[in-house]
Short mmCIF file of N, CA and C in Angstrom, two decimals:
data_model
loop_
_atom_site.label_atom_id
_atom_site.label_comp_id
_atom_site.label_asym_id
_atom_site.label_seq_id
_atom_site.Cartn_x
_atom_site.Cartn_y
_atom_site.Cartn_z
N MET A 155 134.06 110.66 91.50
CA MET A 155 133.59 109.99 90.38
C MET A 155 132.45 108.87 90.97
N SER A 156 131.22 108.98 90.30
CA SER A 156 130.36 107.85 90.80
C SER A 156 130.32 106.83 89.88
N MET A 157 130.04 105.64 90.44
CA MET A 157 129.86 104.55 89.44
C MET A 157 128.58 104.09 89.30
N THR A 158 128.03 103.86 88.33
CA THR A 158 126.71 103.32 88.06
C THR A 158 126.59 101.86 88.45
N ARG A 159 125.65 101.45 88.84
CA ARG A 159 125.51 99.99 89.08
C ARG A 159 124.97 99.33 88.06
N PRO A 160 125.48 97.97 87.53
CA PRO A 160 125.09 97.72 86.42
C PRO A 160 123.66 96.63 86.52
N HIS A 161 123.30 96.47 87.75
CA HIS A 161 122.08 95.47 87.89
C HIS A 161 120.95 96.24 88.10
N PHE A 162 119.74 95.84 87.59
CA PHE A 162 118.43 96.46 87.70
C PHE A 162 117.94 95.86 88.96
N GLN A 163 117.46 96.82 89.76
CA GLN A 163 116.68 96.47 91.01
C GLN A 163 115.41 96.51 90.92
N ALA A 164 114.62 95.60 91.50
CA ALA A 164 113.28 95.40 91.55
C ALA A 164 112.59 96.72 92.29
N GLU A 165 111.48 97.17 91.38
CA GLU A 165 110.70 98.42 91.86
C GLU A 165 109.47 97.50 92.72
N LYS A 166 109.14 98.20 93.89
CA LYS A 166 108.13 97.52 94.46
C LYS A 166 106.70 97.97 94.46
N ASP A 167 106.46 98.98 93.60
CA ASP A 167 105.20 99.77 93.41
C ASP A 167 104.03 98.88 92.86
N THR A 168 102.73 99.24 92.89
CA THR A 168 101.74 98.65 92.71
C THR A 168 101.75 98.02 91.17
N ASP A 169 102.33 98.99 90.29
CA ASP A 169 102.35 98.68 89.04
C ASP A 169 103.51 97.44 88.64
N ALA A 170 104.31 97.46 89.20
CA ALA A 170 105.51 96.51 89.18
C ALA A 170 105.18 95.06 89.89
N VAL A 171 104.55 95.15 90.92
CA VAL A 171 104.03 93.92 91.57
C VAL A 171 102.62 94.00 91.93
N GLN A 172 101.94 93.42 91.11
CA GLN A 172 100.47 93.48 91.28
C GLN A 172 99.80 92.34 92.15
N LYS A 173 99.02 92.77 93.30
CA LYS A 173 98.62 91.64 94.14
C LYS A 173 97.18 91.52 93.97
N ASN A 174 96.42 90.37 93.99
CA ASN A 174 95.00 90.26 94.03
C ASN A 174 94.85 89.19 94.92
N GLY A 175 94.25 89.63 96.12
CA GLY A 175 94.15 88.56 97.11
C GLY A 175 95.46 87.84 97.50
N ASP A 176 95.64 86.61 97.39
CA ASP A 176 96.70 86.02 97.58
C ASP A 176 97.60 85.49 96.51
N ASN A 177 97.36 86.23 95.38
CA ASN A 177 98.09 85.99 94.10
C ASN A 177 98.81 87.14 93.62
N PHE A 178 99.97 86.90 92.98
CA PHE A 178 100.72 88.11 92.69
C PHE A 178 101.10 87.97 91.16
N VAL A 179 101.34 88.92 90.45
CA VAL A 179 101.64 89.07 89.17
C VAL A 179 103.12 90.06 89.19
N ILE A 180 104.21 89.66 88.94
CA ILE A 180 105.39 90.53 89.13
C ILE A 180 105.93 90.82 87.65
N LYS A 181 105.74 92.00 87.14
CA LYS A 181 106.21 92.42 85.93
C LYS A 181 107.63 92.69 85.86
N PRO A 182 108.09 92.77 84.69
CA PRO A 182 109.76 92.82 84.53
C PRO A 182 110.34 93.92 85.60
N ARG A 183 109.72 95.01 85.66
CA ARG A 183 110.22 96.09 86.51
C ARG A 183 110.26 95.73 88.11
N GLY A 184 109.44 94.66 88.43
CA GLY A 184 109.14 94.08 89.92
C GLY A 184 110.38 93.13 89.98
N LEU A 185 111.18 92.74 89.16
CA LEU A 185 112.41 91.68 89.19
C LEU A 185 113.52 92.37 89.39
N SER A 186 114.64 91.85 90.15
CA SER A 186 115.78 92.29 89.83
C SER A 186 116.55 91.48 88.83
N ILE A 187 117.54 92.29 87.98
CA ILE A 187 117.85 91.53 86.71
C ILE A 187 119.34 92.00 86.80
N VAL A 188 120.10 90.80 87.00
CA VAL A 188 121.60 90.91 86.85
C VAL A 188 121.99 91.62 85.71
N TRP A 189 122.86 92.72 85.46
CA TRP A 189 123.29 93.11 84.09
C TRP A 189 122.04 94.13 83.58
N GLY A 190 120.84 94.19 84.21
CA GLY A 190 119.90 94.70 83.65
C GLY A 190 119.90 96.11 83.20
N LYS A 191 120.75 96.72 83.81
CA LYS A 191 120.88 98.41 83.46
C LYS A 191 121.81 98.44 82.48
N ASP A 192 122.44 97.42 81.85
CA ASP A 192 123.34 97.57 80.84
C ASP A 192 122.62 97.25 79.49
N GLU A 193 122.40 98.08 78.59
CA GLU A 193 121.53 97.89 77.50
C GLU A 193 122.07 97.04 76.25
N SER A 194 123.23 96.75 76.60
CA SER A 194 123.91 95.83 75.41
C SER A 194 123.68 94.42 76.02
N TYR A 195 123.03 94.32 77.25
CA TYR A 195 122.79 92.93 77.74
C TYR A 195 121.35 92.83 77.94
N TRP A 196 120.48 93.72 78.30
CA TRP A 196 119.01 93.58 78.49
C TRP A 196 118.39 95.06 77.95
N LYS A 197 117.03 94.82 77.57
CA LYS A 197 116.08 95.94 77.32
C LYS A 197 114.98 95.91 78.37
N ILE A 198 115.11 96.69 79.32
CA ILE A 198 114.08 96.92 80.26
C ILE A 198 113.00 97.77 79.93
N PRO A 199 111.68 97.23 80.19
CA PRO A 199 110.62 98.02 79.37
C PRO A 199 110.29 99.27 80.39
N ALA A 200 109.85 100.35 79.80
CA ALA A 200 109.39 101.42 80.36
C ALA A 200 108.62 101.42 81.51
N LYS A 201 108.56 102.32 82.43
CA LYS A 201 107.77 102.23 83.68
C LYS A 201 106.25 102.44 83.12
N GLY A 202 105.38 101.52 83.65
CA GLY A 202 103.89 101.77 83.43
C GLY A 202 103.34 101.18 82.15
N THR A 203 104.31 100.29 81.54
CA THR A 203 104.11 99.30 80.24
C THR A 203 103.90 97.92 80.69
N ASP A 204 103.20 97.06 79.74
CA ASP A 204 103.13 95.79 79.90
C ASP A 204 104.12 95.07 79.00
N ASP A 205 105.22 95.77 78.54
CA ASP A 205 106.34 95.08 77.65
C ASP A 205 107.23 94.24 78.32
N ALA A 206 107.74 93.28 77.72
CA ALA A 206 108.56 92.35 78.35
C ALA A 206 110.14 93.06 78.65
N ALA A 207 110.82 92.36 79.50
CA ALA A 207 112.13 92.49 79.62
C ALA A 207 112.75 91.65 78.36
N GLU A 208 113.61 92.11 77.51
CA GLU A 208 114.34 91.30 76.63
C GLU A 208 115.79 91.26 76.92
N LEU A 209 116.21 90.16 76.83
CA LEU A 209 117.70 89.48 77.02
C LEU A 209 118.44 89.60 75.68
N MET A 210 119.33 90.58 75.55
CA MET A 210 120.14 90.74 74.20
C MET A 210 121.06 89.67 74.33
N GLN A 211 122.03 89.52 75.37
CA GLN A 211 123.01 88.56 75.59
C GLN A 211 123.50 88.61 76.92
N VAL A 212 123.81 87.35 77.70
CA VAL A 212 124.57 87.32 78.83
C VAL A 212 125.01 85.94 78.87
N SER A 213 125.99 85.78 79.69
CA SER A 213 126.44 84.22 80.12
C SER A 213 125.89 84.02 81.49
N TRP A 214 125.53 85.05 82.26
CA TRP A 214 125.09 84.75 83.46
C TRP A 214 123.62 85.49 83.69
N LEU A 215 122.49 84.31 83.63
CA LEU A 215 121.16 84.66 83.60
C LEU A 215 120.80 84.49 85.08
N GLU A 216 120.34 85.69 85.64
CA GLU A 216 119.71 85.65 87.02
C GLU A 216 118.76 86.69 87.33
N VAL A 217 117.52 86.17 87.33
CA VAL A 217 116.35 87.18 87.33
C VAL A 217 115.59 86.80 88.56
N THR A 218 115.52 87.64 89.55
CA THR A 218 114.94 87.39 91.05
C THR A 218 113.96 88.28 91.54
N GLY A 219 113.24 87.79 92.41
CA GLY A 219 112.07 88.68 92.97
C GLY A 219 111.69 88.05 94.26
N SER A 220 110.89 88.86 94.99
CA SER A 220 110.29 88.33 96.26
C SER A 220 108.86 89.07 96.52
N VAL A 221 108.01 88.31 97.23
CA VAL A 221 106.66 88.65 97.53
C VAL A 221 106.45 88.09 98.92
N LYS A 222 105.57 88.77 99.73
CA LYS A 222 105.31 88.34 101.07
C LYS A 222 103.99 87.45 101.12
N LEU A 223 104.28 86.25 101.36
CA LEU A 223 103.03 85.19 101.32
C LEU A 223 102.37 85.07 102.78
N THR A 224 101.30 84.16 102.78
CA THR A 224 100.53 84.06 103.78
C THR A 224 101.02 82.70 104.53
N ALA A 225 101.36 82.66 105.72
CA ALA A 225 101.43 81.38 106.39
C ALA A 225 100.33 80.41 106.32
N GLY A 226 100.76 79.04 106.12
CA GLY A 226 99.76 78.06 105.94
C GLY A 226 99.18 77.88 104.78
N ASN A 227 99.53 78.66 103.57
CA ASN A 227 99.24 78.45 102.22
C ASN A 227 100.25 77.80 101.42
N SER A 228 99.79 77.13 100.37
CA SER A 228 100.67 76.61 99.30
C SER A 228 100.63 77.55 98.03
N TYR A 229 101.46 77.78 97.32
CA TYR A 229 101.75 78.54 95.96
C TYR A 229 102.29 77.79 94.72
N ASN A 230 102.20 78.17 93.79
CA ASN A 230 102.88 77.69 92.48
C ASN A 230 103.44 79.14 91.99
N LEU A 231 104.79 78.75 91.61
CA LEU A 231 105.56 79.89 90.81
C LEU A 231 105.65 79.60 89.36
N THR A 232 105.46 80.43 88.49
CA THR A 232 105.62 80.32 87.02
C THR A 232 106.25 81.56 86.45
N PHE A 233 107.03 81.61 85.41
CA PHE A 233 107.42 82.64 84.65
C PHE A 233 106.78 82.39 83.21
N GLU A 234 106.44 83.62 82.82
CA GLU A 234 105.91 83.68 81.32
C GLU A 234 107.00 84.06 80.48
N VAL A 235 107.52 83.39 79.58
CA VAL A 235 108.71 83.60 78.69
C VAL A 235 108.48 83.43 77.37
N GLU A 236 109.46 83.81 76.41
CA GLU A 236 109.30 83.49 75.12
C GLU A 236 110.82 83.51 74.49
N LEU A 237 111.12 82.52 73.79
CA LEU A 237 112.19 82.60 73.04
C LEU A 237 112.05 83.05 71.65
N LEU A 238 112.72 83.99 71.03
CA LEU A 238 112.53 84.55 69.89
C LEU A 238 113.03 83.82 68.89
N SER A 239 112.69 84.04 67.57
CA SER A 239 113.15 83.19 66.50
C SER A 239 114.63 83.45 66.18
N ASP A 240 115.22 84.54 66.64
CA ASP A 240 116.77 84.78 66.49
C ASP A 240 117.41 84.36 67.79
N ALA A 241 116.91 83.74 68.79
CA ALA A 241 117.43 83.21 69.95
C ALA A 241 118.69 82.28 69.78
N PHE A 242 119.72 82.64 70.63
CA PHE A 242 120.85 81.69 70.51
C PHE A 242 121.44 81.19 71.95
N GLY A 243 122.20 80.17 71.93
CA GLY A 243 122.84 79.78 73.12
C GLY A 243 122.00 78.89 73.88
N TRP A 244 120.76 78.58 73.61
CA TRP A 244 119.93 77.76 74.46
C TRP A 244 119.88 76.23 73.97
N LYS A 245 120.46 75.96 73.20
CA LYS A 245 120.57 74.38 72.86
C LYS A 245 121.18 73.54 73.88
N ASP A 246 120.55 72.63 74.44
CA ASP A 246 121.07 71.66 75.39
C ASP A 246 121.23 72.52 76.82
N ILE A 247 120.63 73.57 76.95
CA ILE A 247 120.75 74.42 78.08
C ILE A 247 119.37 74.36 78.95
N GLN A 248 119.23 74.03 80.14
CA GLN A 248 118.09 74.18 80.95
C GLN A 248 118.41 75.41 82.00
N VAL A 249 117.16 75.99 82.12
CA VAL A 249 117.11 77.15 83.15
C VAL A 249 116.53 76.63 84.50
N PHE A 250 116.80 77.04 85.61
CA PHE A 250 116.35 76.58 86.84
C PHE A 250 115.48 77.76 87.40
N LEU A 251 114.19 77.29 87.85
CA LEU A 251 113.47 78.06 88.60
C LEU A 251 113.67 77.63 90.12
N MET A 252 113.94 78.60 91.03
CA MET A 252 114.14 78.31 92.47
C MET A 252 113.42 79.22 93.23
N ALA A 253 113.01 78.69 94.26
CA ALA A 253 112.26 79.44 95.24
C ALA A 253 112.43 78.92 96.64
N ARG A 254 112.56 79.70 97.72
CA ARG A 254 112.41 79.50 99.18
C ARG A 254 111.57 80.49 99.83
N VAL A 255 111.13 79.92 101.16
CA VAL A 255 110.36 80.74 101.99
C VAL A 255 111.61 81.16 103.01
N GLY A 256 111.50 82.53 103.09
CA GLY A 256 112.49 83.20 104.22
C GLY A 256 113.82 83.11 103.75
N LYS A 257 114.81 83.90 104.40
CA LYS A 257 116.15 83.95 103.95
C LYS A 257 116.78 82.58 104.44
N LYS A 258 116.37 81.79 105.36
CA LYS A 258 116.98 80.44 105.70
C LYS A 258 116.20 79.35 105.12
N GLY A 259 115.15 79.51 104.39
CA GLY A 259 114.53 78.32 103.84
C GLY A 259 115.27 77.38 102.93
N LYS A 260 114.74 76.28 102.80
CA LYS A 260 115.42 75.32 101.97
C LYS A 260 114.86 75.65 100.45
N TYR A 261 115.64 75.77 99.26
CA TYR A 261 115.17 75.87 98.04
C TYR A 261 114.40 74.66 97.48
N ASN A 262 113.17 75.28 96.83
CA ASN A 262 112.75 74.26 95.82
C ASN A 262 113.12 74.75 94.61
N TRP A 263 113.12 73.63 93.65
CA TRP A 263 113.69 74.02 92.12
C TRP A 263 113.08 73.15 91.27
N LYS A 264 113.03 73.76 89.83
CA LYS A 264 112.71 72.75 88.67
C LYS A 264 113.57 73.29 87.62
N LYS A 265 113.99 72.19 86.68
CA LYS A 265 114.85 72.57 85.56
C LYS A 265 113.91 72.55 84.44
N VAL A 266 113.97 73.37 83.70
CA VAL A 266 113.12 73.61 82.51
C VAL A 266 114.01 73.92 81.29
N GLN A 267 113.56 73.04 79.96
CA GLN A 267 114.00 73.34 78.80
C GLN A 267 113.17 74.33 77.97
N LEU A 268 113.72 75.33 77.52
CA LEU A 268 112.89 76.41 76.89
C LEU A 268 112.84 75.82 75.39
N GLN A 269 111.46 76.06 74.80
CA GLN A 269 111.38 75.69 73.53
C GLN A 269 111.51 76.80 72.57
N PRO A 270 112.39 76.83 71.55
CA PRO A 270 112.50 77.90 70.61
C PRO A 270 111.14 77.86 69.76
N ALA A 271 110.82 79.31 69.46
CA ALA A 271 109.86 79.63 68.48
C ALA A 271 108.46 78.99 69.09
N ALA A 272 108.12 78.74 70.47
CA ALA A 272 106.94 78.19 70.97
C ALA A 272 106.09 79.29 71.13
N GLY A 273 106.45 80.66 70.96
CA GLY A 273 105.68 81.76 71.32
C GLY A 273 105.78 81.92 72.93
N LYS A 274 104.86 82.59 73.55
CA LYS A 274 104.75 82.81 75.07
C LYS A 274 104.46 81.50 75.56
N GLU A 275 105.25 81.21 76.52
CA GLU A 275 104.84 79.90 77.40
C GLU A 275 105.09 80.30 78.85
N LYS A 276 104.21 79.56 79.64
CA LYS A 276 104.54 79.55 81.15
C LYS A 276 105.41 78.39 81.44
N ILE A 277 106.44 78.73 82.31
CA ILE A 277 107.36 77.66 82.80
C ILE A 277 107.28 77.56 84.19
N PRO A 278 107.40 76.56 85.00
CA PRO A 278 107.30 75.23 84.30
C PRO A 278 105.78 74.94 83.82
N LYS A 279 105.68 73.96 83.00
CA LYS A 279 104.32 73.46 82.52
C LYS A 279 103.36 73.23 83.63
N ASP A 280 102.12 73.21 83.36
CA ASP A 280 101.09 72.70 84.42
C ASP A 280 101.29 71.36 84.96
N ASP A 281 101.86 70.27 84.32
CA ASP A 281 101.89 69.05 84.82
C ASP A 281 103.19 69.00 85.46
N ASP A 282 104.04 69.97 85.82
CA ASP A 282 105.27 69.94 86.42
C ASP A 282 105.50 71.16 87.09
N LYS A 283 104.53 71.60 88.00
CA LYS A 283 104.42 72.84 88.65
C LYS A 283 105.68 72.78 89.79
N LEU A 284 106.18 74.12 90.03
CA LEU A 284 106.91 74.49 91.21
C LEU A 284 106.23 74.91 92.30
N THR A 285 105.88 74.01 93.45
CA THR A 285 105.09 74.19 94.44
C THR A 285 105.70 74.69 95.74
N ILE A 286 105.36 75.73 96.40
CA ILE A 286 106.21 76.27 97.80
C ILE A 286 105.03 76.25 98.73
N ALA A 287 105.15 75.56 99.87
CA ALA A 287 104.40 75.52 100.97
C ALA A 287 105.00 76.55 101.96
N VAL A 288 104.06 77.55 102.53
CA VAL A 288 104.56 78.23 103.69
C VAL A 288 104.12 77.61 104.99
N PRO A 289 104.98 77.27 105.84
CA PRO A 289 104.56 76.50 107.09
C PRO A 289 103.79 77.39 107.90
N THR A 290 102.76 76.86 108.48
CA THR A 290 101.72 77.88 109.48
C THR A 290 102.65 78.50 110.36
N GLU A 291 103.70 78.06 111.05
CA GLU A 291 104.30 78.57 112.26
C GLU A 291 105.54 79.46 111.57
N GLU A 292 105.60 79.61 110.32
CA GLU A 292 106.68 80.62 109.69
C GLU A 292 106.49 81.94 110.04
N THR A 293 107.56 82.67 110.47
CA THR A 293 107.39 83.95 110.73
C THR A 293 108.01 84.91 109.56
N ASP A 294 108.96 84.44 108.85
CA ASP A 294 109.42 85.09 107.71
C ASP A 294 108.87 84.41 106.48
N THR A 295 107.78 84.98 105.99
CA THR A 295 106.91 84.34 104.98
C THR A 295 107.17 85.08 103.43
N THR A 296 108.45 85.73 103.40
CA THR A 296 108.88 86.24 102.26
C THR A 296 109.17 85.19 101.14
N LEU A 297 108.44 84.81 100.06
CA LEU A 297 109.35 84.26 99.05
C LEU A 297 110.20 84.82 98.30
N GLN A 298 111.36 84.14 98.13
CA GLN A 298 112.75 84.65 97.43
C GLN A 298 112.55 83.59 96.09
N PHE A 299 112.58 84.20 95.09
CA PHE A 299 112.55 83.18 93.94
C PHE A 299 113.30 83.76 92.83
N GLY A 300 113.46 82.98 91.73
CA GLY A 300 114.29 83.37 90.72
C GLY A 300 114.44 82.46 89.54
N LEU A 301 114.83 82.90 88.34
CA LEU A 301 114.97 82.22 87.21
C LEU A 301 116.53 82.23 87.00
N TYR A 302 117.13 81.19 86.71
CA TYR A 302 118.77 81.23 86.60
C TYR A 302 119.11 80.21 85.49
N GLU A 303 120.32 80.71 84.80
CA GLU A 303 121.07 79.80 84.12
C GLU A 303 122.44 80.57 84.30
N VAL A 304 123.41 79.98 85.31
CA VAL A 304 124.59 80.50 85.51
C VAL A 304 125.82 79.56 85.48
N TRP A 305 125.21 78.14 85.25
CA TRP A 305 126.41 76.96 85.22
C TRP A 305 127.07 76.92 83.89
N SER A 306 126.22 77.00 82.63
CA SER A 306 127.04 76.70 81.34
C SER A 306 128.04 77.39 80.99
N GLY A 307 128.04 78.75 81.46
CA GLY A 307 129.13 79.72 80.89
C GLY A 307 128.99 80.06 79.43
N LYS A 308 127.79 79.72 78.74
CA LYS A 308 127.56 79.87 77.26
C LYS A 308 126.85 81.24 77.29
N TRP A 309 127.24 81.98 76.08
CA TRP A 309 126.34 83.18 75.87
C TRP A 309 125.07 82.86 75.33
N LYS A 310 124.06 83.52 75.65
CA LYS A 310 122.66 83.23 75.22
C LYS A 310 121.89 84.48 75.06
N GLY A 311 121.06 84.60 74.30
CA GLY A 311 120.07 85.78 73.97
C GLY A 311 118.72 85.51 73.49
N GLY A 312 118.00 86.50 73.18
CA GLY A 312 116.81 86.21 72.42
C GLY A 312 115.61 85.67 73.29
N LEU A 313 115.59 85.99 74.61
CA LEU A 313 114.66 85.62 75.56
C LEU A 313 113.88 86.73 76.08
N LYS A 314 112.39 86.66 76.00
CA LYS A 314 111.75 87.70 76.63
C LYS A 314 111.23 87.29 77.98
N ILE A 315 111.17 87.98 79.09
CA ILE A 315 110.30 87.75 80.19
C ILE A 315 109.19 88.56 80.48
N TYR A 316 108.01 88.12 80.27
CA TYR A 316 106.98 89.00 80.39
C TYR A 316 106.43 89.19 82.04
N ASN A 317 106.54 88.04 82.85
CA ASN A 317 106.28 88.24 84.17
C ASN A 317 106.56 86.96 84.95
N ALA A 318 106.49 87.21 86.14
CA ALA A 318 106.49 85.97 87.11
C ALA A 318 105.15 85.98 87.82
N GLU A 319 104.38 84.79 88.23
CA GLU A 319 103.28 84.70 88.78
C GLU A 319 103.30 83.80 90.00
N VAL A 320 103.06 84.15 91.02
CA VAL A 320 102.93 83.35 92.43
C VAL A 320 101.39 83.27 92.56
N THR A 321 100.87 81.98 92.46
CA THR A 321 99.41 81.77 92.63
C THR A 321 99.10 80.84 93.74
N VAL A 322 98.21 81.24 94.67
CA VAL A 322 97.78 80.57 95.80
C VAL A 322 97.08 79.24 95.22
N ILE A 323 97.48 78.10 95.91
CA ILE A 323 96.70 76.84 95.57
C ILE A 323 95.40 76.83 96.69
N PRO A 324 94.22 76.70 96.01
CA PRO A 324 93.04 76.64 96.95
C PRO A 324 93.20 75.39 97.89
N ASP A 325 92.87 75.55 99.01
CA ASP A 325 92.92 74.51 100.04
C ASP A 325 91.54 73.49 99.92
N PRO A 326 91.90 72.23 99.45
CA PRO A 326 90.64 71.38 99.36
C PRO A 326 89.92 71.19 100.53
N ASP A 327 90.45 71.30 101.85
CA ASP A 327 89.88 71.10 103.18
C ASP A 327 88.69 72.06 103.25
N HIS A 328 88.95 73.30 102.76
CA HIS A 328 87.86 74.33 102.83
C HIS A 328 86.46 73.78 102.12
N ASN A 329 86.71 73.21 101.10
CA ASN A 329 85.58 72.62 100.39
C ASN A 329 85.00 71.38 100.93
N LEU A 330 85.78 70.61 101.71
CA LEU A 330 85.41 69.35 102.26
C LEU A 330 84.54 69.73 103.54
N GLN A 331 84.89 70.86 104.23
CA GLN A 331 83.99 71.28 105.33
C GLN A 331 82.61 71.36 105.25
N SER A 332 82.37 71.77 103.89
CA SER A 332 80.73 71.88 103.46
C SER A 332 80.02 70.74 103.02
N LEU A 333 80.87 69.51 102.94
CA LEU A 333 80.20 68.43 102.56
C LEU A 333 79.76 67.63 103.81
N HIS A 334 78.55 66.96 103.93
CA HIS A 334 78.14 66.22 105.00
C HIS A 334 77.85 64.72 104.30
N ILE A 335 78.57 63.72 104.76
CA ILE A 335 78.25 62.36 104.48
C ILE A 335 77.27 61.84 105.37
N ALA A 336 76.24 61.20 104.70
CA ALA A 336 74.98 60.48 105.50
C ALA A 336 75.30 59.05 105.58
#
């Protein structure tokens, strides 16, 4: 008797994880989603589409991913999400965005309150970014990241996840090198 695993494992193909220079867009199929293979909890989009993953209901929200970054650069992490009009269980609940470089790195994190019926939104907001620096000497440059709400024990649903983005922060020193002060 074979047992089906209930969790959706991230796909690593170029459609699921899109790389443009040092920037990444990770679509839902490029993310690992706890309980993602159980249709009573999640609707995972078909391969090759730009559809969102839709949370039907869970008490344990854990959506994770990983990408290989460049040592010496800094990056911002965002998720593009939407709470639907029939969303439930989010009142007084905050989600956590967490990220670390390498398996032994220290987590950086942000708490975010999702806004009902706000439409698509990027979290965290521009004025409160989650920034990750990759040390120049780091050999394990894999960014491990995720969106979590596992602490309240409350059932919640009506969340769409469109993608995660990992965006390189331009180095201002590159621009300063071309300036000459007389």
